[in-house]
Coordinates of C-alpha atoms in Angstrom, one line a residue:
Chain A
M1 CA 0.0 0.0 0.0
T2 CA 1.4 3.4 -1.0
T3 CA 0.7 6.7 0.6
P4 CA -1.0 9.2 -1.7
L5 CA 1.4 11.9 -2.9
F6 CA 0.8 15.5 -3.6
R7 CA 2.7 17.2 -6.5
W8 CA 4.2 20.6 -5.9
R9 CA 5.8 22.9 -8.4
L10 CA 8.8 25.1 -7.3
R11 CA 10.4 28.1 -8.9
L12 CA 14.1 28.1 -8.1
A13 CA 16.8 30.6 -8.5
W14 CA 20.5 29.9 -7.9
F15 CA 23.9 31.3 -8.4
G16 CA 25.7 28.5 -10.3
D17 CA 29.3 29.0 -9.2
A18 CA 29.3 26.2 -6.6
Y19 CA 27.3 23.6 -8.5
V20 CA 27.9 21.0 -11.2
G21 CA 24.5 22.1 -12.6
W22 CA 21.0 20.9 -11.9
Q23 CA 21.5 17.2 -12.4
R24 CA 23.2 14.8 -10.0
Q25 CA 26.7 14.1 -11.1
P26 CA 29.4 11.9 -9.5
N27 CA 32.0 14.7 -9.7
G28 CA 30.4 17.3 -7.4
L29 CA 27.5 18.9 -5.7
S30 CA 24.4 19.4 -7.9
V31 CA 21.4 21.7 -7.2
Q32 CA 19.1 18.6 -7.6
E33 CA 20.9 16.9 -4.6
V34 CA 20.5 20.0 -2.4
V35 CA 16.8 20.4 -3.4
E36 CA 16.0 16.7 -2.8
D37 CA 17.8 16.8 0.6
A38 CA 16.0 20.0 1.6
V39 CA 12.5 18.8 0.6
S40 CA 13.2 15.4 2.3
G41 CA 14.2 17.2 5.4
F42 CA 11.0 19.4 5.3
F43 CA 8.9 16.2 5.2
G44 CA 10.6 14.3 7.9
G45 CA 13.1 12.3 5.8
V46 CA 10.9 10.8 3.2
P47 CA 12.8 10.0 0.0
V48 CA 12.2 12.7 -2.6
I49 CA 13.0 12.9 -6.3
A50 CA 13.0 16.4 -7.9
R51 CA 12.5 16.7 -11.7
A52 CA 13.4 20.0 -13.5
A53 CA 12.5 21.4 -16.9
G54 CA 16.0 20.9 -18.0
R55 CA 19.6 20.4 -16.9
L56 CA 21.9 23.3 -16.7
D57 CA 25.7 23.2 -17.1
A58 CA 28.0 23.6 -14.2
G59 CA 28.3 27.3 -13.3
V60 CA 25.2 28.4 -15.2
H61 CA 22.8 30.6 -13.2
S62 CA 19.0 30.2 -12.8
R63 CA 16.5 32.9 -12.2
G64 CA 13.5 30.6 -12.8
Q65 CA 14.1 26.9 -13.0
V66 CA 10.8 24.9 -12.6
V67 CA 11.0 21.8 -10.6
V68 CA 8.4 19.3 -9.3
V69 CA 8.4 17.0 -6.3
D70 CA 5.9 14.6 -4.9
V71 CA 5.3 14.8 -1.1
P72 CA 3.1 12.9 1.3
V73 CA 1.5 15.8 3.2
Q74 CA -0.1 19.1 2.1
R75 CA 1.5 22.2 3.3
S76 CA 0.8 25.9 2.4
S77 CA 2.8 27.8 -0.2
R78 CA 4.0 30.0 2.6
A79 CA 5.3 27.1 4.6
W80 CA 7.1 25.7 1.6
V81 CA 8.9 29.0 0.8
R82 CA 9.8 29.7 4.5
A83 CA 11.0 26.1 5.1
L84 CA 13.2 26.0 2.1
A85 CA 14.5 29.6 2.8
T86 CA 15.7 28.2 6.2
I87 CA 17.2 25.0 4.8
F88 CA 18.8 26.1 1.5
P89 CA 22.3 27.6 1.4
D90 CA 22.6 31.3 0.5
D91 CA 23.1 30.6 -3.2
I92 CA 19.8 28.7 -3.8
T93 CA 16.3 30.2 -3.3
C94 CA 12.8 28.9 -3.7
L95 CA 11.1 32.0 -5.1
A96 CA 7.6 30.4 -5.1
A97 CA 5.8 27.1 -4.6
E98 CA 2.4 25.9 -5.6
P99 CA 0.4 22.7 -5.8
C100 CA 0.0 21.4 -9.3
A101 CA -1.8 18.6 -11.2
P102 CA -0.4 15.2 -10.5
D103 CA 0.5 14.7 -14.1
F104 CA 2.4 18.0 -14.6
E105 CA 5.9 17.3 -15.9
P106 CA 8.1 20.4 -16.3
R107 CA 10.4 18.9 -19.0
R108 CA 7.5 17.6 -21.1
D109 CA 5.0 20.4 -20.5
A110 CA 7.4 23.4 -21.0
V111 CA 7.0 25.0 -24.4
G112 CA 10.4 26.7 -24.2
K113 CA 13.1 28.4 -22.4
H114 CA 14.5 31.9 -22.3
Y115 CA 18.2 32.1 -21.8
R116 CA 20.4 35.3 -21.5
Y117 CA 24.1 35.5 -22.1
R118 CA 25.8 38.5 -20.5
W119 CA 29.1 40.0 -21.5
L120 CA 30.8 42.8 -19.4
E121 CA 32.3 45.0 -22.0
R122 CA 35.0 47.3 -20.5
W123 CA 38.6 47.2 -19.7
P124 CA 38.8 46.9 -15.9
H125 CA 36.6 44.2 -14.7
C126 CA 33.8 44.8 -12.2
P127 CA 34.4 43.3 -8.7
F128 CA 30.7 42.9 -8.2
R129 CA 30.0 40.9 -11.5
A130 CA 32.8 38.3 -11.5
N131 CA 31.3 34.8 -12.2
R132 CA 28.1 36.4 -13.5
T133 CA 29.2 38.0 -16.8
W134 CA 31.9 37.1 -19.3
H135 CA 34.4 39.9 -19.1
I136 CA 35.5 41.1 -22.6
R137 CA 38.2 43.7 -22.9
R138 CA 37.1 44.9 -26.3
R139 CA 34.4 47.1 -27.7
L140 CA 31.8 44.8 -29.2
D141 CA 30.0 45.7 -32.5
V142 CA 26.6 45.0 -31.2
P143 CA 24.6 45.8 -34.4
A144 CA 26.8 43.3 -36.2
M145 CA 26.2 40.7 -33.5
D146 CA 22.5 41.2 -33.7
A147 CA 22.5 41.0 -37.5
A148 CA 24.5 37.8 -37.3
A149 CA 22.2 36.4 -34.6
Q150 CA 19.2 36.7 -36.9
V151 CA 20.8 34.2 -39.3
L152 CA 20.4 31.7 -36.5
Q153 CA 16.7 32.3 -36.0
G154 CA 14.2 29.7 -37.2
T155 CA 14.4 25.9 -37.5
H156 CA 17.8 24.5 -38.5
D157 CA 20.2 21.7 -38.1
Y158 CA 22.5 23.2 -35.4
S159 CA 25.2 20.6 -35.6
A160 CA 27.8 23.4 -35.8
F161 CA 26.5 24.7 -32.5
R162 CA 26.4 21.5 -30.5
A163 CA 28.9 20.2 -28.0
A164 CA 30.9 17.1 -28.9
G165 CA 29.3 15.1 -26.1
C166 CA 25.7 16.1 -27.0
T167 CA 23.5 13.0 -26.8
A168 CA 20.3 14.4 -28.5
S169 CA 19.1 12.2 -31.3
S170 CA 18.5 15.0 -33.7
P171 CA 20.5 18.2 -34.2
V172 CA 17.4 20.1 -35.5
R173 CA 16.1 22.7 -33.1
A174 CA 14.1 25.9 -33.4
I175 CA 15.0 29.4 -32.2
R176 CA 11.9 31.5 -32.0
H177 CA 13.6 34.7 -30.8
I178 CA 17.2 35.9 -30.7
A179 CA 18.5 39.4 -30.1
V180 CA 21.7 41.1 -29.0
R181 CA 21.6 44.6 -27.4
R182 CA 23.8 46.8 -25.2
V183 CA 22.6 47.4 -21.6
A184 CA 24.9 50.0 -19.9
D185 CA 28.3 48.4 -19.8
E186 CA 27.0 44.9 -20.6
V187 CA 26.0 43.3 -23.9
H188 CA 23.0 40.8 -23.6
L189 CA 22.1 38.0 -26.0
D190 CA 18.5 36.8 -25.4
V191 CA 17.4 33.5 -26.9
R192 CA 14.1 31.8 -26.7
G193 CA 13.1 28.4 -28.2
P194 CA 11.4 25.1 -27.4
A195 CA 14.6 23.2 -26.7
F196 CA 18.4 23.5 -27.1
L197 CA 21.3 21.2 -27.8
R198 CA 24.1 20.8 -25.3
H199 CA 26.1 24.0 -25.1
Q200 CA 24.1 25.5 -28.0
V201 CA 23.6 28.9 -26.4
R202 CA 27.2 29.1 -25.2
I203 CA 28.5 28.2 -28.7
I204 CA 26.2 30.8 -30.2
A205 CA 27.6 33.3 -27.7
G206 CA 31.2 32.4 -28.5
T207 CA 30.5 32.7 -32.2
L208 CA 28.8 36.1 -31.8
T209 CA 31.8 37.2 -29.8
Q210 CA 33.9 36.6 -32.9
V211 CA 31.4 38.8 -34.8
G212 CA 31.6 41.5 -32.1
V213 CA 35.3 41.8 -32.4
G214 CA 35.2 41.9 -36.2
R215 CA 36.5 38.4 -37.0
F216 CA 33.3 37.0 -38.4
D217 CA 30.3 38.6 -40.2
A218 CA 26.7 37.5 -40.7
D219 CA 27.6 35.7 -43.9
R220 CA 30.3 33.7 -42.1
V221 CA 27.8 32.7 -39.4
A222 CA 25.4 31.6 -42.2
A223 CA 28.2 29.5 -43.7
I224 CA 29.0 28.0 -40.2
L225 CA 25.4 27.0 -39.7
A226 CA 25.3 25.5 -43.2
S227 CA 28.6 23.6 -42.7
G228 CA 27.2 21.6 -39.7
C229 CA 30.8 21.6 -38.5
R230 CA 31.5 22.4 -34.8
R231 CA 35.0 23.5 -35.5
Q232 CA 33.9 26.3 -37.8
A233 CA 32.0 28.0 -35.0
G234 CA 33.5 30.0 -32.1
L235 CA 34.6 28.7 -28.8
T236 CA 32.1 27.7 -26.2
A237 CA 31.5 30.9 -24.1
P238 CA 32.1 30.4 -20.3
A239 CA 29.2 29.0 -18.4
W240 CA 29.2 31.8 -15.8
G241 CA 27.9 34.3 -18.3
L242 CA 24.8 32.2 -19.0
W243 CA 21.4 32.7 -17.2
L244 CA 18.3 30.6 -17.5
E245 CA 15.8 33.5 -17.2
E246 CA 12.6 31.6 -17.5
V247 CA 11.0 28.3 -18.4
L248 CA 8.0 29.0 -20.7
F249 CA 4.6 27.4 -20.4
E250 CA 1.4 27.9 -22.4
P251 CA -0.6 29.3 -20.8
P252 CA 2.1 31.0 -18.8
L253 CA 2.5 30.1 -15.1
H254 CA 1.7 33.0 -12.8
W255 CA 3.8 32.5 -9.7
D256 CA 2.9 34.2 -6.4
E257 CA 6.4 35.3 -5.4
T258 CA 5.0 36.9 -2.2
A259 CA 3.8 33.6 -0.9
G260 CA 6.4 33.5 1.8
D261 CA 5.8 37.1 3.0
A262 CA 4.4 38.0 6.4
Chain B
M1 CA 70.3 60.8 -3.1
T2 CA 66.6 59.9 -3.6
T3 CA 64.8 59.3 -6.9
P4 CA 62.1 61.8 -7.6
L5 CA 58.7 60.3 -7.2
F6 CA 55.4 60.9 -9.0
R7 CA 52.1 60.8 -7.0
W8 CA 49.1 59.0 -8.6
R9 CA 45.6 58.9 -7.4
L10 CA 43.6 55.7 -7.9
R11 CA 39.8 55.1 -7.7
L12 CA 39.3 51.5 -6.4
A13 CA 36.2 49.3 -6.2
W14 CA 36.2 46.0 -4.4
F15 CA 33.9 43.3 -3.1
G16 CA 34.8 43.1 0.6
D17 CA 33.9 39.5 1.4
A18 CA 37.5 38.2 1.2
Y19 CA 39.3 41.1 2.9
V20 CA 39.9 42.4 6.5
G21 CA 39.2 45.9 5.1
W22 CA 41.5 48.5 3.6
Q23 CA 44.2 48.6 6.2
R24 CA 46.9 46.0 6.7
Q25 CA 46.1 43.7 9.7
P26 CA 47.9 40.8 11.2
N27 CA 44.8 38.6 11.0
G28 CA 44.2 38.4 7.3
L29 CA 44.5 39.8 3.8
S30 CA 43.9 43.5 3.4
V31 CA 43.1 45.4 0.2
Q32 CA 46.1 47.7 1.0
E33 CA 48.4 44.7 0.9
V34 CA 47.0 43.6 -2.5
V35 CA 47.3 47.1 -3.9
E36 CA 50.8 47.7 -2.6
D37 CA 52.0 44.4 -4.0
A38 CA 50.3 45.0 -7.4
V39 CA 51.7 48.6 -7.8
S40 CA 55.1 47.4 -6.7
G41 CA 54.9 44.6 -9.3
F42 CA 54.0 47.2 -12.0
F43 CA 57.1 49.2 -11.2
G44 CA 59.6 46.4 -11.1
G45 CA 59.5 45.6 -7.4
V46 CA 60.1 49.1 -5.8
P47 CA 58.6 49.3 -2.3
V48 CA 55.2 51.0 -2.4
I49 CA 53.0 52.5 0.3
A50 CA 49.4 53.1 -0.5
R51 CA 47.3 55.6 1.5
A52 CA 43.5 55.7 1.3
A53 CA 40.9 58.2 2.3
G54 CA 39.8 55.9 5.1
R55 CA 39.8 52.4 6.5
L56 CA 36.9 50.2 5.8
D57 CA 35.7 47.4 8.1
A58 CA 36.3 43.7 7.1
G59 CA 33.6 42.7 4.6
V60 CA 32.5 46.3 3.6
H61 CA 32.4 47.0 -0.1
S62 CA 33.9 49.9 -2.0
R63 CA 32.6 51.5 -5.2
G64 CA 35.0 54.5 -5.0
Q65 CA 37.8 54.4 -2.5
V66 CA 40.5 57.0 -3.3
V67 CA 44.1 55.9 -2.8
V68 CA 47.5 57.5 -3.5
V69 CA 50.8 55.9 -4.3
D70 CA 54.2 57.4 -5.1
V71 CA 56.1 55.8 -8.0
P72 CA 59.5 56.4 -9.6
V73 CA 58.4 56.5 -13.3
Q74 CA 55.6 58.2 -15.2
R75 CA 53.1 55.9 -17.0
S76 CA 49.9 56.7 -18.8
S77 CA 46.5 56.4 -17.1
R78 CA 45.7 53.7 -19.6
A79 CA 48.8 51.8 -18.7
W80 CA 47.9 52.0 -15.0
V81 CA 44.3 50.8 -15.5
R82 CA 45.4 47.9 -17.8
A83 CA 48.3 46.8 -15.7
L84 CA 46.3 46.7 -12.5
A85 CA 43.4 45.0 -14.3
T86 CA 45.9 42.2 -15.2
I87 CA 47.4 41.9 -11.7
F88 CA 44.5 42.4 -9.4
P89 CA 42.2 39.5 -8.4
D90 CA 38.6 39.5 -9.7
D91 CA 37.3 41.2 -6.6
I92 CA 39.4 44.4 -6.8
T93 CA 39.3 46.9 -9.6
C94 CA 41.1 50.1 -10.4
L95 CA 38.4 52.0 -12.1
A96 CA 40.5 55.0 -12.9
A97 CA 44.0 56.4 -12.3
E98 CA 45.4 59.9 -12.7
P99 CA 48.5 61.9 -11.8
C100 CA 48.0 64.3 -8.9
A101 CA 49.7 67.0 -6.9
P102 CA 52.6 65.7 -4.8
D103 CA 51.0 67.1 -1.7
F104 CA 47.5 65.5 -2.3
E105 CA 46.5 63.4 0.7
P106 CA 43.2 61.6 0.3
R107 CA 42.5 61.3 4.0
R108 CA 43.3 65.0 4.8
D109 CA 41.9 66.5 1.6
A110 CA 38.6 64.6 1.4
V111 CA 35.6 66.7 2.6
G112 CA 33.4 63.7 3.3
K113 CA 32.2 60.3 2.4
H114 CA 29.0 58.8 1.1
Y115 CA 28.0 55.5 2.5
R116 CA 25.0 53.3 1.6
Y117 CA 23.5 50.6 3.8
R118 CA 21.4 48.0 1.9
W119 CA 18.7 45.8 3.3
L120 CA 17.1 43.0 1.2
E121 CA 13.5 43.0 2.5
R122 CA 11.7 39.8 1.5
W123 CA 11.2 36.4 2.8
P124 CA 13.3 34.1 0.6
H125 CA 16.8 35.5 0.1
C126 CA 18.2 36.3 -3.3
P127 CA 21.0 34.0 -4.4
F128 CA 22.6 36.9 -6.3
R129 CA 22.8 39.3 -3.4
A130 CA 24.2 37.2 -0.6
N131 CA 27.1 39.1 1.1
R132 CA 26.1 42.4 -0.5
T133 CA 22.8 43.2 1.4
W134 CA 21.5 42.5 4.9
H135 CA 18.6 40.1 4.4
I136 CA 15.7 41.0 6.6
R137 CA 12.6 38.7 6.7
R138 CA 10.3 41.5 7.7
R139 CA 8.4 44.3 6.0
L140 CA 10.3 47.5 7.1
D141 CA 8.4 50.7 7.9
V142 CA 10.5 52.9 5.7
P143 CA 8.8 56.3 6.4
A144 CA 9.3 55.7 10.1
M145 CA 13.0 54.8 9.5
D146 CA 13.5 57.9 7.4
A147 CA 11.8 60.1 10.1
A148 CA 14.0 58.6 12.8
A149 CA 17.1 59.0 10.6
Q150 CA 16.5 62.8 10.4
V151 CA 17.0 63.0 14.2
L152 CA 20.6 61.9 13.6
Q153 CA 21.3 64.7 11.1
G154 CA 23.5 67.6 12.1
T155 CA 26.5 67.9 14.5
H156 CA 26.2 65.7 17.6
D157 CA 28.0 63.7 20.2
Y158 CA 27.6 60.2 18.6
S159 CA 28.9 58.2 21.6
A160 CA 25.8 56.0 21.4
F161 CA 26.7 55.1 17.8
R162 CA 30.3 54.3 18.3
A163 CA 32.1 50.9 18.6
A164 CA 33.6 50.1 22.0
G165 CA 37.1 50.0 20.4
C166 CA 36.8 53.3 18.6
T167 CA 40.0 55.3 19.1
A168 CA 38.8 58.7 17.9
S169 CA 39.7 61.5 20.3
S170 CA 36.2 63.1 20.0
P171 CA 32.8 61.5 19.6
V172 CA 31.5 64.6 17.9
R173 CA 30.8 64.2 14.2
A174 CA 28.5 65.9 11.6
I175 CA 26.0 64.1 9.4
R176 CA 25.2 66.4 6.4
H177 CA 22.7 64.2 4.7
I178 CA 20.8 61.1 5.8
A179 CA 17.8 59.4 4.1
V180 CA 16.1 56.0 4.0
R181 CA 14.1 54.9 0.9
R182 CA 12.7 51.8 -0.6
V183 CA 14.3 50.7 -3.9
A184 CA 12.4 47.7 -5.4
D185 CA 12.9 44.8 -2.9
E186 CA 15.7 46.6 -1.1
V187 CA 15.8 49.5 1.5
H188 CA 18.7 51.9 1.3
L189 CA 20.1 54.2 3.9
D190 CA 22.3 56.9 2.4
V191 CA 24.6 58.9 4.7
R192 CA 27.0 61.7 3.9
G193 CA 29.3 63.5 6.3
P194 CA 32.9 64.7 6.7
A195 CA 34.0 61.9 8.9
F196 CA 32.5 58.9 10.8
L197 CA 33.3 57.1 14.1
R198 CA 34.1 53.4 14.0
H199 CA 31.0 51.4 13.1
Q200 CA 28.9 54.6 13.2
V201 CA 27.0 53.9 10.0
R202 CA 26.5 50.2 10.9
I203 CA 25.1 51.1 14.4
I204 CA 22.8 53.7 12.8
A205 CA 21.7 50.9 10.4
G206 CA 21.1 48.5 13.2
T207 CA 19.2 51.1 15.2
L208 CA 17.0 52.1 12.2
T209 CA 16.3 48.4 11.7
Q210 CA 14.6 48.4 15.2
V211 CA 12.6 51.4 14.0
G212 CA 11.7 49.6 10.8
V213 CA 10.3 46.6 12.7
G214 CA 8.4 48.8 15.1
R215 CA 10.4 48.4 18.2
F216 CA 11.9 52.0 18.3
D217 CA 10.4 55.3 17.1
A218 CA 12.0 58.6 16.3
D219 CA 11.6 59.8 19.9
R220 CA 13.5 56.7 21.1
V221 CA 16.3 57.4 18.6
A222 CA 16.5 61.0 19.9
A223 CA 16.7 59.6 23.5
I224 CA 19.5 57.1 22.4
L225 CA 21.5 59.9 20.8
A226 CA 21.1 62.1 24.0
S227 CA 22.0 59.2 26.2
G228 CA 25.5 58.8 24.7
C229 CA 25.1 55.1 25.7
R230 CA 26.1 52.5 23.2
R231 CA 23.9 49.9 24.8
Q232 CA 20.8 51.9 24.2
A233 CA 21.3 51.8 20.4
G234 CA 20.6 48.8 18.1
L235 CA 23.1 46.1 17.2
T236 CA 25.8 46.8 14.7
A237 CA 24.4 45.8 11.3
P238 CA 26.5 43.3 9.4
A239 CA 29.4 44.7 7.4
W240 CA 28.4 43.0 4.2
G241 CA 25.4 45.4 3.7
L242 CA 27.7 48.5 3.8
W243 CA 29.0 50.2 0.7
L244 CA 31.4 53.1 0.5
E245 CA 29.8 54.8 -2.5
E246 CA 32.1 57.7 -2.9
V247 CA 34.8 59.8 -1.3
L248 CA 33.8 63.5 -1.6
F249 CA 36.3 66.3 -2.5
E250 CA 35.8 70.0 -3.1
P251 CA 35.9 70.7 -6.0
P252 CA 34.7 67.2 -6.9
L253 CA 37.2 64.8 -8.6
H254 CA 36.2 64.0 -12.2
W255 CA 37.6 60.6 -13.0
D256 CA 38.0 59.4 -16.5
E257 CA 36.7 55.8 -16.1
T258 CA 37.3 55.1 -19.7
A259 CA 41.1 55.6 -19.4
G260 CA 41.7 51.9 -19.8
D261 CA 39.5 51.5 -22.9
A262 CA 40.9 50.8 -26.3

């Protein structure tokens, strides 16, 4: 006989520096492990499995990962947020928690993800943005980067923008939105699409960096895409400049981020 | 016979987490030590003494400390900024460098300092602002805090707002400007004055926290100030919420923060 379980949906933010990414790995601490241990502790030690909308690479930051867990007792959203705030280390936060349908699966049900890549574009670095931006000591040609980025929009075979170890069965993906813009002393690449290959956004960022410094142009990026050859593209940009901004659902999820408030 | 020396003025930002403060201490690494070693390295190992406009407590952050050093050779502002960007660790930055008069002394010539204290006011913490804000899990009464802060403006004996170990000969100081305001999910205390006692801004922040949560009111803060008794005031707020925003000079210094740019 099994105890009935209640499914809860959590919105999680974390600073990626200390973690091997979302998914459990033999080589270091994962966010999944911290979350499962915390939720287990909140429910008196029951075994807990947490499933997320996607893995993230080691060092990548999350502003809105969506995770589900099944637990044996109903608790309020406020109790969830407050308990996890007390248990989690300083670099992981449960922004919101809500009960959800027992068949909700974040990976399957998500319609897309919004990633942002951040460059810090100035000569001296900023002591307050180490490990959260990629520091580039060059002036980047942002209009050229944005023009080249548009080449990558649409549905394509992204073999040239895929890590060697990527295990996806197909290299075809769709990018619905891609844009590069300057924001004060940073340059931001925003990308939205239903799913991404391993390192895809970081290889795009590395390739657009070559455009920004004048080594590649939009035609070259089109040729790289057509080549399907990873070595034609730029280097994989560092993980610490990459942010998972949001997991997209249709209809959108409306989180009550004040649930923990007094 | 001594080599003629050239005096340079540096504008330094740092993230305070890893340092015992500006000044050399036997118990840990100071920013002064890192700066002196870096400048010494830049000039082939000559001994260098760096003097700042003021000490900062361990853990306090700087956006604009002003420091002077005397060096044997003239180099360009660009060379300074680029060399120090290469030598400094990620949590210290030389934002700008310029030659200055040989009798310029930042501590003596500064007319004041602008400090900011930052509270993060929400239930779950923010993984991106650990060690840079004081996380308070209460709604703060910001108008009451601002009203109580006004009691502290002007020239007073601040004995009640002075650390036990403070070695200043007089407890009289002047606060020229003080204000508390809400900025998104943070509350900011801004204080400007010619000089401060040890821990003065942090004890003011701790006392205004008591006002914010409803334990003290403006009359109580007036009574604390009049009492001259440290134990009447609030706890010393944590160092990691405190930021040296700017060292004030008259006329103001106009730094060229693009000096290192290409």
